[in-house]
PDB file of C-alpha atoms in Angstrom:
ATOM      1  CA  MET K 361      -0.227   0.116  -0.042  1.00 88.00           C
ATOM      2  CA  ALA K 362       2.856   1.968   0.384  1.00 91.00           C
ATOM      3  CA  GLY K 363       3.835   2.103  -3.036  1.00 94.00           C
ATOM      4  CA  GLU K 364       0.439   2.514  -4.130  1.00 96.00           C
ATOM      5  CA  VAL K 365       0.007   6.147  -1.827  1.00 95.00           C
ATOM      6  CA  CYS K 366       3.684   7.352  -3.347  1.00 97.00           C
ATOM      7  CA  GLU K 367       2.649   7.098  -6.931  1.00 98.00           C
ATOM      8  CA  PHE K 368      -1.385   8.414  -6.763  1.00 97.00           C
ATOM      9  CA  LEU K 369       1.142  11.802  -4.537  1.00 98.00           C
ATOM     10  CA  ARG K 370       3.443  11.591  -8.252  1.00 98.00           C
ATOM     11  CA  ARG K 371       0.322  11.297 -10.471  1.00 98.00           C
ATOM     12  CA  ARG K 372      -1.028  14.618  -8.753  1.00 97.00           C
ATOM     13  CA  GLY K 373       2.119  16.330  -9.302  1.00 97.00           C
ATOM     14  CA  THR K 374       3.319  15.777  -6.150  1.00 98.00           C
ATOM     15  CA  ASN K 375       7.561  16.420  -6.987  1.00 97.00           C
ATOM     16  CA  PRO K 376       8.750  16.903  -3.206  1.00 98.00           C
ATOM     17  CA  ALA K 377      12.864  18.493  -2.796  1.00 98.00           C
ATOM     18  CA  SER K 378      12.484  16.648   0.922  1.00 98.00           C
ATOM     19  CA  ILE K 379      10.492  13.546   2.485  1.00 98.00           C
ATOM     20  CA  ILE K 380       9.364  13.672   6.272  1.00 97.00           C
ATOM     21  CA  GLU K 381       8.444  10.892   7.855  1.00 97.00           C
ATOM     22  CA  PRO K 382       7.716  11.223  11.541  1.00 96.00           C
ATOM     23  CA  THR K 383       6.499   8.614  12.458  1.00 94.00           C
ATOM     24  CA  CYS K 384       9.115   5.900   9.906  1.00 95.00           C
ATOM     25  CA  GLY K 385       8.696   2.740  13.043  1.00 94.00           C
ATOM     26  CA  LEU K 386      10.365   0.452  10.298  1.00 94.00           C
ATOM     27  CA  GLY K 387      10.524   3.210   6.761  1.00 94.00           C
ATOM     28  CA  ASN K 388       8.356   1.539   4.899  1.00 94.00           C
ATOM     29  CA  LEU K 389       6.288   5.307   3.813  1.00 95.00           C
ATOM     30  CA  LEU K 390       9.965   6.470   2.698  1.00 95.00           C
ATOM     31  CA  ALA K 391      11.260   3.602   1.159  1.00 95.00           C
ATOM     32  CA  ALA K 392       8.274   3.673  -1.233  1.00 96.00           C
ATOM     33  CA  ALA K 393       8.598   7.371  -1.173  1.00 96.00           C
ATOM     34  CA  LEU K 394      12.577   7.177  -1.587  1.00 94.00           C
ATOM     35  CA  ALA K 395      11.892   4.865  -4.277  1.00 94.00           C
ATOM     36  CA  THR K 396       9.084   7.343  -6.296  1.00 96.00           C
ATOM     37  CA  PHE K 397      10.688  10.372  -5.794  1.00 96.00           C
ATOM     38  CA  PRO K 398      14.359   9.676  -6.997  1.00 91.00           C
ATOM     39  CA  ASP K 399      16.113  12.972  -7.071  1.00 92.00           C
ATOM     40  CA  VAL K 400      14.912  13.848  -3.493  1.00 95.00           C
ATOM     41  CA  VAL K 401      17.432  15.841  -1.819  1.00 95.00           C
ATOM     42  CA  ARG K 402      16.883  15.238   1.859  1.00 96.00           C
ATOM     43  CA  ALA K 403      14.604  12.562   3.719  1.00 96.00           C
ATOM     44  CA  LEU K 404      14.414  12.594   7.345  1.00 96.00           C
ATOM     45  CA  GLY K 405      12.824   9.721   9.210  1.00 96.00           C
ATOM     46  CA  MET K 406      11.886   9.768  13.210  1.00 96.00           C
ATOM     47  CA  ASP K 407      10.492   7.332  15.467  1.00 95.00           C
ATOM     48  CA  ILE K 408      10.024   7.129  19.376  1.00 93.00           C
ATOM     49  CA  ASN K 409      11.611   2.730  18.799  1.00 94.00           C
ATOM     50  CA  ALA K 410      15.063   2.412  18.741  1.00 97.00           C
ATOM     51  CA  GLN K 411      14.996  -1.073  17.414  1.00 97.00           C
ATOM     52  CA  HIS K 412      12.429   0.008  14.634  1.00 96.00           C
ATOM     53  CA  ILE K 413      15.257   2.540  13.479  1.00 97.00           C
ATOM     54  CA  ALA K 414      17.864   0.388  13.418  1.00 96.00           C
ATOM     55  CA  ALA K 415      16.009  -2.018  11.379  1.00 95.00           C
ATOM     56  CA  ALA K 416      15.057   1.011   8.925  1.00 95.00           C
ATOM     57  CA  GLN K 417      18.883   2.190   8.250  1.00 94.00           C
ATOM     58  CA  ALA K 418      19.399  -1.004   7.308  1.00 92.00           C
ATOM     59  CA  ARG K 419      16.524  -1.604   5.199  1.00 90.00           C
ATOM     60  CA  LEU K 420      17.155   2.373   3.970  1.00 91.00           C
ATOM     61  CA  GLY K 421      20.954   2.541   4.043  1.00 84.00           C
ATOM     62  CA  ARG K 422      20.120   0.391   0.149  1.00 81.00           C
ATOM     63  CA  LEU K 423      18.547   2.903  -1.076  1.00 78.00           C
ATOM     64  CA  ALA K 424      19.924   6.389  -0.206  1.00 75.00           C
ATOM     65  CA  PRO K 425      23.060   7.222   0.079  1.00 73.00           C
ATOM     66  CA  THR K 426      23.932   8.957   3.620  1.00 71.00           C
ATOM     67  CA  SER K 427      23.950  12.652   2.598  1.00 76.00           C
ATOM     68  CA  ARG K 428      20.847  11.853   1.266  1.00 90.00           C
ATOM     69  CA  LEU K 429      19.283  10.174   5.207  1.00 93.00           C
ATOM     70  CA  GLU K 430      18.964  11.074   7.964  1.00 94.00           C
ATOM     71  CA  LEU K 431      16.890   8.489  10.373  1.00 95.00           C
ATOM     72  CA  ARG K 432      17.003   9.366  14.165  1.00 96.00           C
ATOM     73  CA  VAL K 433      15.161   8.400  17.248  1.00 98.00           C
ATOM     74  CA  ALA K 434      13.082  10.746  18.769  1.00 96.00           C
ATOM     75  CA  ASP K 435       9.684  11.718  20.429  1.00 93.00           C
ATOM     76  CA  PHE K 436       6.815  13.319  18.001  1.00 94.00           C
ATOM     77  CA  PHE K 437       6.095  15.449  20.759  1.00 90.00           C
ATOM     78  CA  ASP K 438       9.273  16.283  21.324  1.00 94.00           C
ATOM     79  CA  VAL K 439      10.701  17.797  18.268  1.00 96.00           C
ATOM     80  CA  SER K 440      11.039  20.858  16.369  1.00 96.00           C
ATOM     81  CA  TRP K 441       9.033  20.644  13.868  1.00 96.00           C
ATOM     82  CA  ARG K 442       9.068  24.087  12.497  1.00 96.00           C
ATOM     83  CA  GLU K 443      12.904  23.600  12.934  1.00 96.00           C
ATOM     84  CA  ALA K 444      13.214  20.921  10.772  1.00 95.00           C
ATOM     85  CA  ILE K 445      10.879  21.540   8.383  1.00 96.00           C
ATOM     86  CA  SER K 446      13.128  24.846   8.126  1.00 94.00           C
ATOM     87  CA  GLY K 447      16.096  23.154   7.539  1.00 90.00           C
ATOM     88  CA  LEU K 448      15.149  21.370   4.181  1.00 96.00           C
ATOM     89  CA  PRO K 449      15.099  22.108   0.944  1.00 97.00           C
ATOM     90  CA  ALA K 450      11.476  22.867  -0.568  1.00 98.00           C
ATOM     91  CA  PRO K 451       9.114  21.567  -1.169  1.00 98.00           C
ATOM     92  CA  VAL K 452       8.102  18.989   1.460  1.00 98.00           C
ATOM     93  CA  LEU K 453       6.692  16.293   1.424  1.00 98.00           C
ATOM     94  CA  VAL K 454       5.434  14.839   4.597  1.00 98.00           C
ATOM     95  CA  VAL K 455       4.186  11.303   4.302  1.00 97.00           C
ATOM     96  CA  GLY K 456       2.950   9.381   7.222  1.00 94.00           C
ATOM     97  CA  ASN K 457       0.588   7.205   9.091  1.00 91.00           C
ATOM     98  CA  PRO K 458       0.637   8.561  12.631  1.00 86.00           C
ATOM     99  CA  PRO K 459      -1.271   6.253  15.970  1.00 80.00           C
ATOM    100  CA  TRP K 460      -4.586   5.288  15.316  1.00 63.00           C
ATOM    101  CA  VAL K 461      -5.079   5.544  18.567  1.00 49.00           C
ATOM    102  CA  THR K 462      -6.911   8.414  21.209  1.00 50.00           C
ATOM    103  CA  ASN K 463      -5.477  10.098  24.052  1.00 46.00           C
ATOM    104  CA  SER K 464      -7.974   8.251  26.715  1.00 46.00           C
ATOM    105  CA  LYS K 465      -6.858   4.703  25.897  1.00 47.00           C
ATOM    106  CA  LEU K 466      -2.608   5.017  25.561  1.00 44.00           C
ATOM    107  CA  GLY K 467      -3.718   6.806  29.251  1.00 48.00           C
ATOM    108  CA  ILE K 468      -5.511   3.173  29.857  1.00 43.00           C
ATOM    109  CA  LEU K 469      -3.015   1.535  28.357  1.00 43.00           C
ATOM    110  CA  GLY K 470      -0.678   3.470  31.108  1.00 51.00           C
ATOM    111  CA  SER K 471       1.607   5.327  28.394  1.00 47.00           C
ATOM    112  CA  GLY K 472       3.121   8.224  29.199  1.00 53.00           C
ATOM    113  CA  ASN K 473       3.359   8.923  25.653  1.00 51.00           C
ATOM    114  CA  LEU K 474       1.199  11.726  24.910  1.00 49.00           C
ATOM    115  CA  PRO K 475       1.568  15.104  23.585  1.00 52.00           C
ATOM    116  CA  PRO K 476       1.274  18.145  26.631  1.00 54.00           C
ATOM    117  CA  LYS K 477      -1.873  18.471  28.263  1.00 53.00           C
ATOM    118  CA  THR K 478      -3.545  21.655  26.718  1.00 54.00           C
ATOM    119  CA  ASN K 479      -7.181  22.547  26.112  1.00 49.00           C
ATOM    120  CA  PHE K 480      -6.508  23.052  21.937  1.00 51.00           C
ATOM    121  CA  ARG K 481     -10.092  22.749  21.309  1.00 52.00           C
ATOM    122  CA  GLY K 482     -11.262  25.092  24.619  1.00 60.00           C
ATOM    123  CA  VAL K 483     -13.844  22.500  25.651  1.00 52.00           C
ATOM    124  CA  GLY K 484     -14.362  23.213  28.982  1.00 58.00           C
ATOM    125  CA  GLY K 485     -17.158  22.255  32.045  1.00 51.00           C
ATOM    126  CA  MET K 486     -19.654  19.402  31.156  1.00 51.00           C
ATOM    127  CA  GLU K 487     -17.871  18.906  27.827  1.00 55.00           C
ATOM    128  CA  ALA K 488     -14.416  17.763  28.943  1.00 49.00           C
ATOM    129  CA  LEU K 489     -15.897  15.437  31.674  1.00 48.00           C
ATOM    130  CA  THR K 490     -18.743  14.120  29.218  1.00 49.00           C
ATOM    131  CA  GLY K 491     -15.570  12.538  27.206  1.00 49.00           C
ATOM    132  CA  ARG K 492     -15.707  15.668  23.788  1.00 52.00           C
ATOM    133  CA  SER K 493     -11.775  16.847  25.723  1.00 50.00           C
ATOM    134  CA  ASN K 494     -11.033  13.199  24.211  1.00 53.00           C
ATOM    135  CA  PHE K 495      -9.200  13.453  20.540  1.00 61.00           C
ATOM    136  CA  ASP K 496      -7.060  11.128  18.522  1.00 76.00           C
ATOM    137  CA  ILE K 497      -3.084  11.320  18.843  1.00 78.00           C
ATOM    138  CA  SER K 498      -3.235  11.818  14.961  1.00 85.00           C
ATOM    139  CA  GLU K 499      -5.238  14.090  15.439  1.00 88.00           C
ATOM    140  CA  TRP K 500      -2.766  16.429  17.978  1.00 87.00           C
ATOM    141  CA  MET K 501       0.286  15.153  16.135  1.00 90.00           C
ATOM    142  CA  LEU K 502      -1.357  16.597  12.417  1.00 94.00           C
ATOM    143  CA  MET K 503      -2.477  19.621  13.713  1.00 93.00           C
ATOM    144  CA  ARG K 504       1.512  20.501  15.015  1.00 94.00           C
ATOM    145  CA  LEU K 505       2.635  19.429  11.618  1.00 96.00           C
ATOM    146  CA  VAL K 506       0.270  21.509   9.512  1.00 95.00           C
ATOM    147  CA  GLU K 507       1.752  24.433  12.114  1.00 95.00           C
ATOM    148  CA  ALA K 508       4.835  23.774  11.027  1.00 96.00           C
ATOM    149  CA  LEU K 509       4.486  23.532   7.203  1.00 96.00           C
ATOM    150  CA  HIS K 510       2.654  26.940   7.510  1.00 94.00           C
ATOM    151  CA  GLY K 511       4.246  28.846   4.288  1.00 94.00           C
ATOM    152  CA  THR K 512       7.062  26.236   3.275  1.00 97.00           C
ATOM    153  CA  PRO K 513       5.565  24.863  -0.037  1.00 98.00           C
ATOM    154  CA  SER K 514       4.971  21.712   0.557  1.00 97.00           C
ATOM    155  CA  THR K 515       2.587  18.030   0.664  1.00 97.00           C
ATOM    156  CA  LEU K 516       0.623  16.589   3.693  1.00 96.00           C
ATOM    157  CA  ALA K 517      -0.013  13.146   2.926  1.00 96.00           C
ATOM    158  CA  MET K 518      -1.318  11.423   6.201  1.00 93.00           C
ATOM    159  CA  LEU K 519      -3.757   7.568   6.633  1.00 91.00           C
ATOM    160  CA  CYS K 520      -6.105   8.417   8.668  1.00 88.00           C
ATOM    161  CA  LYS K 521      -9.789   8.316  10.154  1.00 86.00           C
ATOM    162  CA  THR K 522     -12.115  10.354   7.597  1.00 90.00           C
ATOM    163  CA  SER K 523     -13.487  11.844  11.151  1.00 87.00           C
ATOM    164  CA  VAL K 524      -9.706  12.944  12.172  1.00 86.00           C
ATOM    165  CA  ALA K 525      -9.889  14.351   8.248  1.00 88.00           C
ATOM    166  CA  ARG K 526     -12.113  16.703   8.268  1.00 92.00           C
ATOM    167  CA  LYS K 527     -11.140  17.826  11.588  1.00 90.00           C
ATOM    168  CA  ILE K 528      -7.950  18.758  10.469  1.00 90.00           C
ATOM    169  CA  LEU K 529      -8.779  20.543   6.766  1.00 93.00           C
ATOM    170  CA  THR K 530     -11.828  22.829   8.723  1.00 92.00           C
ATOM    171  CA  PHE K 531      -8.094  23.651  11.518  1.00 88.00           C
ATOM    172  CA  SER K 532      -6.184  24.355   8.258  1.00 88.00           C
ATOM    173  CA  TRP K 533      -9.106  26.513   6.371  1.00 88.00           C
ATOM    174  CA  ASP K 534      -8.772  28.113   9.548  1.00 85.00           C
ATOM    175  CA  ARG K 535      -5.525  29.531   9.429  1.00 74.00           C
TER     176      ARG K 535
END
């Protein structure tokens, strides 16, 4: 499926100088993007799991020289995305498959890997108590990427729930 996503982007006219996969895991989308867009100058993949980054490095090292490819262990929530993007040649393609989980589900699972607690939707009182403050982690992540990409020639291509995509489109249009 990663190859199909990248081929779709190519057919739609996407021609990036740089590629970022912010939660790259084993690097499936990054590998497909490098194969689909061979003229990419820089590719950046990040993941919180060091073993995934090591496996991605072994796999992707054959596809791109180290001068073009940078893989690093990083927590999405700790990265300054504007800074990471500003150092890359444009246009930038951000591609990925962020986690399909809500903040409350991560809390139930005992995960500490959550975004900083903020009332980014402005809910209060009863709405906050009845669950309206619950959100998909990918929604928060995509909002940060939209903000960081603002003013940069770019394409944001993320696999996410339709409900999240609608919220991100509304967020983008309101900007």
